[in-house]
Amino acid sequence: MSLLHAVTAVLPAAAVDTQVGSPLLNIAVFAGFVIVTLTIVIRVAGGQKTAAQYYTGGASFSGRQNGLAIAGDYLSAASFLGIAGAIALQGYDGFMYSIGFLVAWLVALLLTAELMRNTGRFTLADVLSYRLQQRPVRIAAATSSLAVSFFYLLAQMAGAGGLVALLLGLNSLWAQYVVIAVVGAVMIGYVLIGGMKGTTWVQMIKAVLLIAATSIITVWVLGKYGFNLSALLQGAVDNSPEAGSALLDPGLKYGLSELSKIDFVSLSMALVLGTAGLPHVLIRFYTVPTSVQARKSVEWAIWLIGGFYLLTLVVGYGAAALVGPDAINAAPGKANSAAPLLAFELGGSVLLGVVSGIAFATILAVVAGLTIASSATFAHDLYNYVFRKGQATPEEEVRVARWAAVAIGVVAIVGGILAYGQNIAFLVALAFAVAASANLPTILYSLFWGRFNTRGALWSIYGGLASSLLLITFSPVVSGSETSMITNQAVDFAIFPLANPGIVSIPLAFFLGWLGTVTSSEHNEQKWAEVEVRSLTGHGVAEAVDH
């Protein structure tokens, strides 16, 4: 998620002087994960696939299995590395990221999961276009979905190269580029061989490993303080002389000025509302056979993700207490090195090898999920319904989806290499802002407002997409500060003061969706009645999508 949720795991491109643990052990753990999971993928999902099998695994997963896969898909490397580091350095304010990412799932549980599963078949556009004009709405929905997925993918791929600096001890930029290419190639292999079923198994395995490793570190840290959380928190305060007791209070990062408080509200809006609009999250609702299982999968995901984020509280404060902010800031990845440094402090090279291997496995699982969602959007929405006007056969769709997965993987590799070394946290903010601005308002209007029409959908999607893009472009994350994407401070066109556009672009998208609807006379009462019945029962979804 996160991500900020997805890519705070990016490290500087400069040569690395600090090496932690054994690079050979780290590589061995990662290679072992790839070999084992590829074997499983081939066994459970090899062979030819129908469109339903390729896109959704034939809707054959239980709610518990899908919930575990959702957790594996949502918990990126930055959920472990970035949030733990934020808590270690910013204390209470860093933990707010965990709260935001968890609360976001309540929106999915209460408003979208069950209804999306009942109303669509493969993609977001299936839901949005049914009672509206197919061609323009599918183009708009596919555009916003691919934009979100691209920025998320780019962030993860660049993060893969960044992790190398600390965990594998590779100083050469070319070596780190090779790692980005290897991650991309393995990810393409997962998608081509296994489709959604294989990808889901990879995500389930990765979720178990990540949660288990984090649990071990949590128990280990608490054991050093007699399983007394108060003693741990006091240790973190004592070892953070600059922050002191402020580490336990709100405001260490977001209370410095009124503007920073507004920025925090804006970021929170994007994170909480963006999750329910992420394409790779939405497609997971279609991998279960019934709406009841879709709701159960979100319930399982909430428990797993919530439990994991509680563990990050101990990991973060444990890093502050046992490693210290000075050592964390001196490491190549700064905040993102907190969890690996804590693992090395506790268990030496062996535990660090496990953590590093899981970090790479995490990136693989997330990018595979993003790739399958993106290839489904291209093949199902654009190729079939826009280019072929609904006349493509399922076999043709799957063939195009496979080629699209390869193309998306290549783009992700090249983009990750080009973006590596820059401050690309804006990509994560942009992904969530676009999802919250362009996708979620249109989803909610489509599911709950009978008057909603094509003009409202197009204005909402394109308005949310354009406004979030423009506001991010003219914000401090791109230019005007030391941490901007453009490092030359002489170049400053940051006229929008906030780092995240959510507080402006999200309400604007809702308003444009309303305005476009009320200024158009288009309305199909019969189609709306069918959507109401379908959203509550799931009756006739396949026939509706194929109409």
Coordinates of C-alpha atoms in Angstrom, one line a residue:
M1 CA 0.0 0.0 0.0
S2 CA 2.1 1.7 0.9
L3 CA 2.9 3.1 -0.1
L4 CA 4.7 6.4 0.2
H5 CA 3.2 2.8 0.8
A6 CA 4.9 1.5 -2.3
V7 CA 8.2 3.1 -2.6
T8 CA 9.7 4.5 0.4
A9 CA 12.1 1.6 -0.1
V10 CA 14.1 3.5 -2.7
L11 CA 17.7 4.2 -1.7
P12 CA 20.1 6.8 -3.1
A13 CA 22.0 6.0 -6.3
A14 CA 25.3 7.0 -4.9
A15 CA 28.0 4.3 -4.3
V16 CA 27.5 2.5 -1.0
D17 CA 30.3 2.3 1.5
T18 CA 28.3 0.4 4.1
Q19 CA 27.7 -3.3 3.8
V20 CA 25.5 -5.2 6.2
G21 CA 25.6 -9.0 6.5
S22 CA 26.5 -11.5 3.9
P23 CA 25.4 -10.6 0.3
L24 CA 25.8 -14.3 -0.8
L25 CA 23.4 -15.4 2.0
N26 CA 20.9 -12.7 1.0
I27 CA 21.1 -13.7 -2.6
A28 CA 20.7 -17.4 -1.7
V29 CA 17.6 -16.8 0.3
F30 CA 16.0 -14.8 -2.5
A31 CA 17.0 -17.4 -5.1
G32 CA 15.5 -20.1 -2.9
F33 CA 12.2 -18.3 -2.7
V34 CA 12.1 -17.8 -6.5
I35 CA 12.9 -21.5 -7.1
V36 CA 10.3 -22.8 -4.6
T37 CA 7.5 -20.4 -5.7
L38 CA 8.1 -21.0 -9.5
T39 CA 7.9 -24.7 -8.8
I40 CA 4.6 -24.2 -7.0
V41 CA 3.3 -21.9 -9.8
I42 CA 4.0 -24.5 -12.5
R43 CA 2.4 -27.2 -10.5
V44 CA -0.8 -25.4 -9.5
A45 CA -1.3 -23.2 -12.6
G46 CA 0.6 -24.5 -15.6
G47 CA -1.0 -25.2 -19.0
Q48 CA -3.5 -23.3 -21.1
K49 CA -6.0 -21.0 -19.5
T50 CA -9.3 -19.5 -20.3
A51 CA -9.9 -15.8 -19.8
A52 CA -11.5 -16.4 -16.5
Q53 CA -8.6 -18.6 -15.3
Y54 CA -6.0 -16.1 -16.5
Y55 CA -7.6 -13.0 -15.1
T56 CA -9.2 -14.3 -11.9
G57 CA -7.9 -17.8 -11.3
G58 CA -11.4 -19.2 -12.2
A59 CA -12.8 -17.5 -9.1
S60 CA -11.6 -20.7 -7.3
F61 CA -10.2 -19.2 -4.1
S62 CA -11.9 -19.1 -0.7
G63 CA -12.3 -15.9 1.3
R64 CA -9.5 -16.9 3.6
Q65 CA -7.1 -17.7 0.8
N66 CA -7.9 -14.5 -1.0
G67 CA -7.6 -12.5 2.2
L68 CA -4.1 -13.9 2.6
A69 CA -3.3 -13.1 -1.0
I70 CA -4.7 -9.5 -0.6
A71 CA -2.3 -9.1 2.4
G72 CA 0.6 -10.3 0.3
D73 CA -0.4 -8.0 -2.5
Y74 CA -0.9 -5.0 -0.3
L75 CA 2.0 -5.3 2.1
S76 CA 4.9 -4.0 0.0
A77 CA 8.5 -3.8 0.9
A78 CA 7.9 -0.3 2.1
S79 CA 5.2 -1.5 4.5
F80 CA 8.0 -3.3 6.3
L81 CA 11.0 -1.1 5.6
G82 CA 9.5 2.3 5.1
I83 CA 6.9 2.3 7.9
A84 CA 9.3 0.7 10.4
G85 CA 11.8 3.4 9.6
A86 CA 9.2 6.2 9.8
I87 CA 8.3 5.0 13.3
A88 CA 12.0 4.7 14.4
L89 CA 12.7 8.3 13.4
Q90 CA 9.3 10.0 13.7
G91 CA 7.6 7.9 16.4
Y92 CA 3.9 8.6 16.7
D93 CA 3.6 10.4 13.4
G94 CA 5.3 7.5 11.6
F95 CA 2.8 5.1 13.1
M96 CA 0.0 7.1 11.5
Y97 CA 0.9 5.7 8.1
S98 CA 0.1 2.2 9.5
I99 CA -3.3 3.5 10.8
G100 CA -4.1 5.1 7.4
F101 CA -3.3 2.0 5.4
L102 CA -5.4 -0.2 7.8
V103 CA -8.4 2.1 8.0
A104 CA -8.5 2.2 4.2
W105 CA -9.7 -1.4 4.2
L106 CA -12.8 -0.4 6.0
V107 CA -13.8 1.6 3.0
A108 CA -13.3 -1.4 0.8
L109 CA -15.2 -3.7 3.2
L110 CA -18.2 -1.4 3.8
L111 CA -18.6 0.2 0.3
T112 CA -17.0 -1.7 -2.5
A113 CA -15.8 -5.3 -2.0
E114 CA -19.1 -7.2 -2.1
L115 CA -20.9 -4.8 -4.6
M116 CA -17.9 -4.8 -7.0
R117 CA -17.8 -8.6 -6.9
N118 CA -21.5 -8.8 -7.7
T119 CA -21.5 -6.2 -10.5
G120 CA -18.4 -6.9 -12.5
R121 CA -16.5 -9.8 -13.9
F122 CA -12.8 -9.0 -14.5
T123 CA -12.0 -5.3 -14.3
L124 CA -13.2 -1.9 -13.0
A125 CA -14.5 -0.9 -16.4
D126 CA -17.0 -3.9 -16.3
V127 CA -18.7 -2.2 -13.4
L128 CA -18.5 1.4 -14.7
S129 CA -19.5 0.8 -18.3
Y130 CA -22.5 -1.5 -17.9
R131 CA -25.3 1.1 -17.7
L132 CA -23.3 3.8 -19.5
Q133 CA -21.8 4.2 -23.0
Q134 CA -19.3 1.3 -23.3
R135 CA -16.5 2.7 -25.5
P136 CA -15.8 6.1 -23.9
V137 CA -16.2 4.8 -20.3
R138 CA -14.0 1.8 -20.9
I139 CA -11.3 4.0 -22.4
A140 CA -11.5 6.4 -19.4
A141 CA -11.5 3.6 -16.8
A142 CA -8.6 1.8 -18.5
T143 CA -6.6 5.0 -18.8
S144 CA -6.9 5.8 -15.0
S145 CA -6.3 2.2 -14.1
L146 CA -3.2 1.9 -16.2
A147 CA -1.9 5.2 -14.9
V148 CA -2.2 4.1 -11.3
S149 CA -0.6 0.7 -12.0
F150 CA 2.2 2.3 -14.0
F151 CA 3.3 4.7 -11.2
Y152 CA 2.9 1.9 -8.6
L153 CA 5.0 -0.5 -10.8
L154 CA 7.6 2.1 -11.4
A155 CA 8.0 2.7 -7.7
Q156 CA 8.4 -1.0 -6.9
M157 CA 10.9 -1.6 -9.7
A158 CA 13.0 1.3 -8.7
G159 CA 12.8 0.1 -5.1
A160 CA 14.2 -3.3 -6.1
G161 CA 17.4 -1.6 -7.4
G162 CA 17.6 0.5 -4.3
L163 CA 17.4 -2.4 -1.9
V164 CA 20.5 -3.8 -3.5
A165 CA 22.6 -1.0 -2.1
L166 CA 22.2 -2.1 1.5
L167 CA 21.3 -5.8 1.3
L168 CA 23.6 -7.2 -1.4
G169 CA 26.6 -4.8 -1.2
L170 CA 26.6 -4.1 -4.9
N171 CA 28.2 -0.7 -5.4
S172 CA 28.0 -0.6 -9.2
L173 CA 24.9 1.1 -10.7
W174 CA 25.0 -1.4 -13.6
A175 CA 24.8 -4.2 -11.1
Q176 CA 21.8 -2.6 -9.5
Y177 CA 20.2 -2.1 -13.0
V178 CA 20.7 -5.8 -13.6
V179 CA 18.8 -6.6 -10.4
I180 CA 15.9 -4.5 -11.6
A181 CA 15.9 -6.4 -14.9
V182 CA 16.1 -9.8 -13.0
V183 CA 13.1 -8.9 -10.8
G184 CA 11.2 -7.8 -13.9
A185 CA 12.0 -11.0 -15.8
V186 CA 11.0 -13.2 -12.9
M187 CA 7.8 -11.3 -12.4
I188 CA 6.9 -11.7 -16.1
G189 CA 7.6 -15.4 -15.7
Y190 CA 5.2 -15.7 -12.8
V191 CA 2.4 -14.0 -14.8
L192 CA 2.9 -15.9 -18.0
I193 CA 3.2 -19.3 -16.4
G194 CA 0.7 -18.9 -13.6
G195 CA -1.8 -16.2 -14.5
M196 CA -3.9 -15.1 -11.6
K197 CA -3.8 -18.5 -9.9
G198 CA 0.0 -18.7 -9.8
T199 CA 0.3 -15.1 -8.8
T200 CA -2.2 -15.6 -6.0
W201 CA -0.1 -18.5 -4.6
V202 CA 3.0 -16.4 -4.7
Q203 CA 1.3 -13.7 -2.8
M204 CA 0.0 -16.1 -0.2
I205 CA 3.4 -17.6 0.4
K206 CA 5.0 -14.2 0.6
A207 CA 2.4 -12.9 3.1
V208 CA 3.1 -15.9 5.4
L209 CA 6.8 -15.3 5.2
L210 CA 6.6 -11.6 5.8
I211 CA 4.2 -11.8 8.7
A212 CA 6.2 -14.7 10.3
A213 CA 9.6 -12.9 10.0
T214 CA 8.1 -9.7 11.4
S215 CA 6.6 -11.7 14.3
I216 CA 9.9 -13.2 15.1
I217 CA 11.6 -9.9 15.2
T218 CA 8.8 -8.4 17.3
V219 CA 9.1 -11.2 19.9
W220 CA 12.9 -11.0 19.9
V221 CA 12.8 -7.2 20.5
L222 CA 10.2 -7.5 23.3
G223 CA 12.2 -10.3 24.9
K224 CA 15.2 -7.9 25.2
Y225 CA 12.9 -5.6 27.3
G226 CA 11.3 -8.3 29.4
F227 CA 8.2 -8.2 27.2
N228 CA 7.4 -4.8 28.7
L229 CA 6.3 -2.4 26.0
S230 CA 6.8 0.6 28.3
A231 CA 10.4 -0.4 28.8
L232 CA 10.8 -0.6 25.0
L233 CA 9.3 2.8 24.4
Q234 CA 11.6 4.3 27.2
G235 CA 14.6 2.7 25.5
A236 CA 13.6 4.3 22.2
V237 CA 13.3 7.7 23.9
D238 CA 16.6 7.3 25.7
N239 CA 18.4 6.3 22.5
S240 CA 16.9 9.3 20.6
P241 CA 18.4 12.3 22.3
E242 CA 17.3 14.7 19.6
A243 CA 13.7 13.8 19.6
G244 CA 13.5 12.6 23.2
S245 CA 10.0 12.1 24.6
A246 CA 8.5 13.8 21.5
L247 CA 9.0 10.4 19.8
L248 CA 5.9 9.3 21.7
D249 CA 3.7 12.3 21.0
P250 CA 2.0 13.5 17.8
G251 CA 3.5 16.4 15.9
L252 CA 7.2 15.4 15.5
K253 CA 6.8 15.5 11.7
Y254 CA 3.3 16.9 10.9
G255 CA 2.9 19.4 13.6
L256 CA 5.7 21.8 12.6
S257 CA 3.4 24.2 10.9
E258 CA -0.2 24.7 9.9
L259 CA 0.7 23.8 6.3
S260 CA 2.2 20.4 7.4
K261 CA -1.0 19.6 9.3
I262 CA -3.1 20.3 6.1
D263 CA -0.6 18.2 4.1
F264 CA -1.1 15.3 6.6
V265 CA -4.9 15.5 6.1
S266 CA -4.4 15.6 2.4
L267 CA -2.1 12.5 2.4
S268 CA -4.5 10.7 4.8
M269 CA -7.5 11.3 2.4
A270 CA -5.5 9.9 -0.5
L271 CA -4.3 6.8 1.4
V272 CA -7.7 6.0 3.1
L273 CA -9.8 6.5 0.0
G274 CA -7.2 5.4 -2.6
T275 CA -6.9 1.8 -1.6
A276 CA -10.5 0.9 -2.6
G277 CA -9.7 2.3 -6.1
L278 CA -6.4 0.5 -6.8
P279 CA -6.9 -1.8 -9.8
H280 CA -4.7 -4.7 -8.5
V281 CA -6.8 -4.6 -5.3
L282 CA -10.2 -4.5 -7.1
I283 CA -9.4 -7.4 -9.4
R284 CA -8.8 -9.6 -6.3
F285 CA -12.5 -9.3 -5.5
Y286 CA -13.2 -11.4 -8.6
T287 CA -11.0 -14.3 -7.6
V288 CA -13.6 -15.7 -5.2
P289 CA -16.9 -17.5 -6.2
T290 CA -19.4 -15.4 -4.3
S291 CA -20.0 -12.0 -2.8
V292 CA -20.0 -13.6 0.7
Q293 CA -16.4 -14.8 0.1
A294 CA -15.4 -11.4 -1.3
R295 CA -16.5 -9.9 2.0
K296 CA -14.8 -12.6 4.0
S297 CA -11.6 -12.0 2.0
V298 CA -11.6 -8.4 3.1
E299 CA -12.3 -9.3 6.7
W300 CA -9.3 -11.7 6.6
A301 CA -7.2 -9.1 4.9
I302 CA -8.1 -6.5 7.6
W303 CA -7.1 -8.9 10.4
L304 CA -3.8 -9.9 8.8
I305 CA -2.8 -6.4 7.7
G306 CA -3.9 -4.9 11.0
G307 CA -1.9 -7.4 12.9
F308 CA 1.1 -6.8 10.7
Y309 CA 1.0 -3.0 11.2
L310 CA 0.8 -3.5 15.0
L311 CA 4.0 -5.5 14.7
T312 CA 5.7 -2.6 12.9
L313 CA 5.1 -0.5 16.0
V314 CA 7.4 -2.8 18.0
V315 CA 9.9 -3.1 15.1
G316 CA 10.1 0.6 14.6
Y317 CA 10.5 1.6 18.2
G318 CA 12.9 -1.5 18.6
A319 CA 15.1 0.0 15.8
A320 CA 15.1 3.3 17.6
A321 CA 16.1 1.7 20.9
L322 CA 18.6 -0.9 19.7
V323 CA 20.1 0.7 16.6
G324 CA 19.5 4.4 17.2
P325 CA 18.6 7.3 14.8
D326 CA 22.2 8.2 14.2
A327 CA 23.1 4.8 12.8
I328 CA 19.9 4.7 10.8
N329 CA 20.4 8.1 9.2
A330 CA 24.1 7.2 8.5
A331 CA 23.1 4.0 6.5
P332 CA 22.6 4.2 2.7
G333 CA 18.8 3.9 2.9
K334 CA 18.4 6.1 6.0
A335 CA 14.9 5.4 7.4
N336 CA 14.4 2.4 5.0
S337 CA 17.4 0.7 6.6
A338 CA 15.9 0.6 10.1
A339 CA 14.4 -2.9 9.9
P340 CA 17.4 -4.6 8.2
L341 CA 19.8 -3.0 10.7
L342 CA 17.5 -4.2 13.5
A343 CA 17.5 -7.7 12.1
F344 CA 21.3 -7.6 11.8
E345 CA 21.6 -6.3 15.4
L346 CA 19.4 -9.2 16.7
G347 CA 20.3 -12.2 14.6
G348 CA 23.4 -11.2 12.6
S349 CA 23.8 -12.2 8.9
V350 CA 21.4 -15.1 9.1
L351 CA 18.4 -13.0 10.2
L352 CA 19.3 -10.2 7.9
G353 CA 19.6 -12.7 5.0
V354 CA 16.0 -13.9 5.7
V355 CA 14.8 -10.3 5.9
S356 CA 16.5 -9.3 2.7
G357 CA 15.2 -12.3 0.8
I358 CA 11.6 -11.6 2.0
A359 CA 12.0 -7.9 1.0
F360 CA 12.8 -9.0 -2.6
A361 CA 10.1 -11.6 -2.5
T362 CA 7.7 -8.8 -1.5
I363 CA 8.6 -6.7 -4.5
L364 CA 8.1 -9.7 -6.8
A365 CA 4.7 -10.5 -5.4
V366 CA 3.5 -6.9 -5.6
V367 CA 4.7 -6.3 -9.2
A368 CA 3.2 -9.6 -10.3
G369 CA -0.2 -8.5 -9.0
L370 CA 0.1 -5.2 -10.7
T371 CA 1.1 -6.7 -14.0
I372 CA -1.8 -9.2 -14.1
A373 CA -4.2 -6.4 -13.3
S374 CA -2.7 -4.1 -16.0
S375 CA -2.6 -6.8 -18.7
A376 CA -6.3 -7.7 -17.9
T377 CA -7.2 -4.0 -18.3
F378 CA -5.5 -3.7 -21.7
A379 CA -6.7 -7.0 -23.2
H380 CA -10.2 -7.1 -21.8
D381 CA -11.1 -3.4 -21.9
L382 CA -9.0 -1.8 -24.6
Y383 CA -8.3 -4.6 -27.0
N384 CA -11.6 -6.5 -26.9
Y385 CA -14.2 -3.8 -26.2
V386 CA -12.5 -0.7 -27.8
F387 CA -10.4 -2.1 -30.7
R388 CA -12.4 -5.2 -31.5
K389 CA -15.8 -3.8 -30.4
G390 CA -16.5 -6.9 -28.2
Q391 CA -15.8 -9.4 -31.0
A392 CA -12.5 -10.9 -29.7
T393 CA -12.7 -14.6 -28.5
P394 CA -11.6 -15.5 -25.0
E395 CA -8.5 -17.3 -26.4
E396 CA -7.6 -14.1 -28.3
E397 CA -8.0 -12.0 -25.2
V398 CA -5.6 -14.3 -23.2
R399 CA -3.0 -14.2 -26.0
V400 CA -3.1 -10.4 -26.0
A401 CA -3.0 -10.3 -22.2
R402 CA 0.2 -12.4 -22.2
W403 CA 1.9 -10.1 -24.7
A404 CA 0.6 -7.1 -22.7
A405 CA 2.2 -8.6 -19.6
V406 CA 5.6 -8.9 -21.4
A407 CA 5.3 -5.3 -22.7
I408 CA 4.3 -4.0 -19.3
G409 CA 7.2 -5.8 -17.7
V410 CA 9.7 -4.3 -20.1
V411 CA 8.3 -0.8 -19.6
A412 CA 8.5 -1.4 -15.8
I413 CA 12.1 -2.5 -16.1
V414 CA 13.1 0.5 -18.3
G415 CA 11.1 2.9 -16.2
G416 CA 12.6 1.5 -12.9
I417 CA 16.1 2.0 -14.3
L418 CA 15.4 5.5 -15.5
A419 CA 13.7 6.5 -12.2
Y420 CA 16.4 4.9 -10.0
G421 CA 18.3 7.2 -7.8
Q422 CA 15.7 10.0 -7.9
N423 CA 13.3 11.0 -5.2
I424 CA 10.3 9.1 -6.5
A425 CA 8.0 9.1 -3.5
F426 CA 5.8 11.3 -5.6
L427 CA 5.0 8.2 -7.7
V428 CA 3.4 6.6 -4.7
A429 CA 1.5 9.7 -3.7
L430 CA 0.3 10.1 -7.3
A431 CA -0.8 6.4 -7.6
F432 CA -3.0 6.8 -4.5
A433 CA -4.2 10.3 -5.4
V434 CA -5.3 9.1 -8.9
A435 CA -7.0 6.1 -7.4
A436 CA -8.8 8.1 -4.8
S437 CA -9.7 11.0 -7.2
A438 CA -10.5 9.3 -10.5
N439 CA -11.5 5.8 -9.6
L440 CA -13.3 5.8 -6.2
P441 CA -15.8 8.7 -6.9
T442 CA -16.9 7.0 -10.1
I443 CA -17.2 3.6 -8.5
L444 CA -19.4 5.0 -5.7
Y445 CA -21.6 7.0 -8.0
S446 CA -22.0 4.0 -10.3
L447 CA -23.0 1.7 -7.4
F448 CA -25.2 4.1 -5.4
W449 CA -26.6 6.9 -7.6
G450 CA -29.3 6.0 -10.1
R451 CA -29.0 9.3 -11.9
F452 CA -25.3 8.9 -12.7
N453 CA -24.5 8.9 -16.5
T454 CA -21.7 8.8 -19.0
R455 CA -20.8 12.5 -18.9
G456 CA -20.5 12.4 -15.1
A457 CA -18.3 9.3 -15.3
L458 CA -16.0 10.9 -17.9
W459 CA -15.7 14.2 -16.1
S460 CA -15.1 12.5 -12.8
I461 CA -12.4 10.1 -14.1
Y462 CA -10.6 12.6 -16.4
G463 CA -11.0 15.5 -13.9
G464 CA -9.6 13.4 -11.0
L465 CA -6.7 12.2 -13.2
A466 CA -5.8 15.6 -14.6
S467 CA -6.1 17.5 -11.4
S468 CA -4.0 15.0 -9.4
L469 CA -1.3 15.0 -12.2
L470 CA -1.2 18.8 -12.4
L471 CA -1.1 19.4 -8.7
I472 CA 1.7 16.9 -8.2
T473 CA 3.7 18.4 -11.0
F474 CA 3.5 21.8 -9.5
S475 CA 4.1 20.6 -5.9
P476 CA 7.3 20.5 -3.8
V477 CA 7.8 16.8 -4.5
V478 CA 8.8 17.7 -8.0
S479 CA 10.8 21.0 -7.6
G480 CA 11.8 23.6 -5.1
S481 CA 13.3 21.7 -2.2
E482 CA 16.3 19.5 -1.3
T483 CA 14.2 16.4 -1.4
S484 CA 12.4 17.2 -4.7
M485 CA 12.6 15.0 -7.8
I486 CA 14.5 17.8 -9.5
T487 CA 17.5 18.3 -7.2
N488 CA 18.6 21.6 -8.8
Q489 CA 16.9 24.1 -6.4
A490 CA 17.3 26.9 -9.0
V491 CA 14.5 25.1 -10.8
D492 CA 11.4 25.9 -8.8
F493 CA 7.9 25.8 -10.2
A494 CA 6.2 24.6 -7.0
I495 CA 3.2 26.8 -6.9
F496 CA 1.0 24.2 -5.1
P497 CA 2.2 24.1 -1.5
L498 CA 1.1 20.6 -0.5
A499 CA 3.0 17.3 -1.2
N500 CA -0.2 15.4 -1.9
P501 CA -3.1 16.8 -3.9
G502 CA -5.8 14.6 -2.3
I503 CA -7.5 17.4 -0.3
V504 CA -8.2 19.2 -3.6
S505 CA -8.4 16.6 -6.3
I506 CA -10.7 14.2 -4.5
P507 CA -13.5 16.6 -3.7
L508 CA -13.1 18.1 -7.2
A509 CA -13.6 14.7 -8.8
F510 CA -16.8 14.1 -6.8
F511 CA -18.0 17.6 -7.8
L512 CA -17.2 17.1 -11.5
G513 CA -19.0 13.7 -11.4
W514 CA -22.1 15.4 -10.0
L515 CA -21.9 18.4 -12.4
G516 CA -21.4 16.3 -15.5
T517 CA -24.4 14.1 -14.5
V518 CA -26.8 16.9 -13.8
T519 CA -25.9 18.8 -17.0
S520 CA -26.7 15.8 -19.1
S521 CA -30.2 14.4 -19.9
E522 CA -28.9 10.8 -20.4
H523 CA -30.6 8.3 -18.0
N524 CA -31.4 4.7 -18.3
E525 CA -33.8 3.7 -15.5
Q526 CA -34.0 0.0 -16.6
K527 CA -30.2 -0.4 -16.6
W528 CA -30.0 1.2 -13.1
A529 CA -32.6 -1.2 -11.8
E530 CA -30.6 -4.1 -13.2
V531 CA -27.4 -2.8 -11.6
E532 CA -29.2 -2.5 -8.2
V533 CA -30.4 -6.1 -8.4
R534 CA -27.0 -7.3 -9.7
S535 CA -25.0 -5.4 -7.0
L536 CA -27.1 -7.1 -4.3
T537 CA -27.3 -10.6 -5.8
G538 CA -24.6 -11.0 -8.4
H539 CA -27.2 -12.5 -10.8
G540 CA -26.3 -12.4 -14.5
V541 CA -22.8 -10.8 -14.2
A542 CA -21.2 -12.9 -17.0
E543 CA -24.0 -12.3 -19.4
A544 CA -24.1 -8.6 -18.6
V545 CA -20.4 -8.1 -19.2
D546 CA -20.5 -10.0 -22.5
H547 CA -23.6 -8.1 -23.8

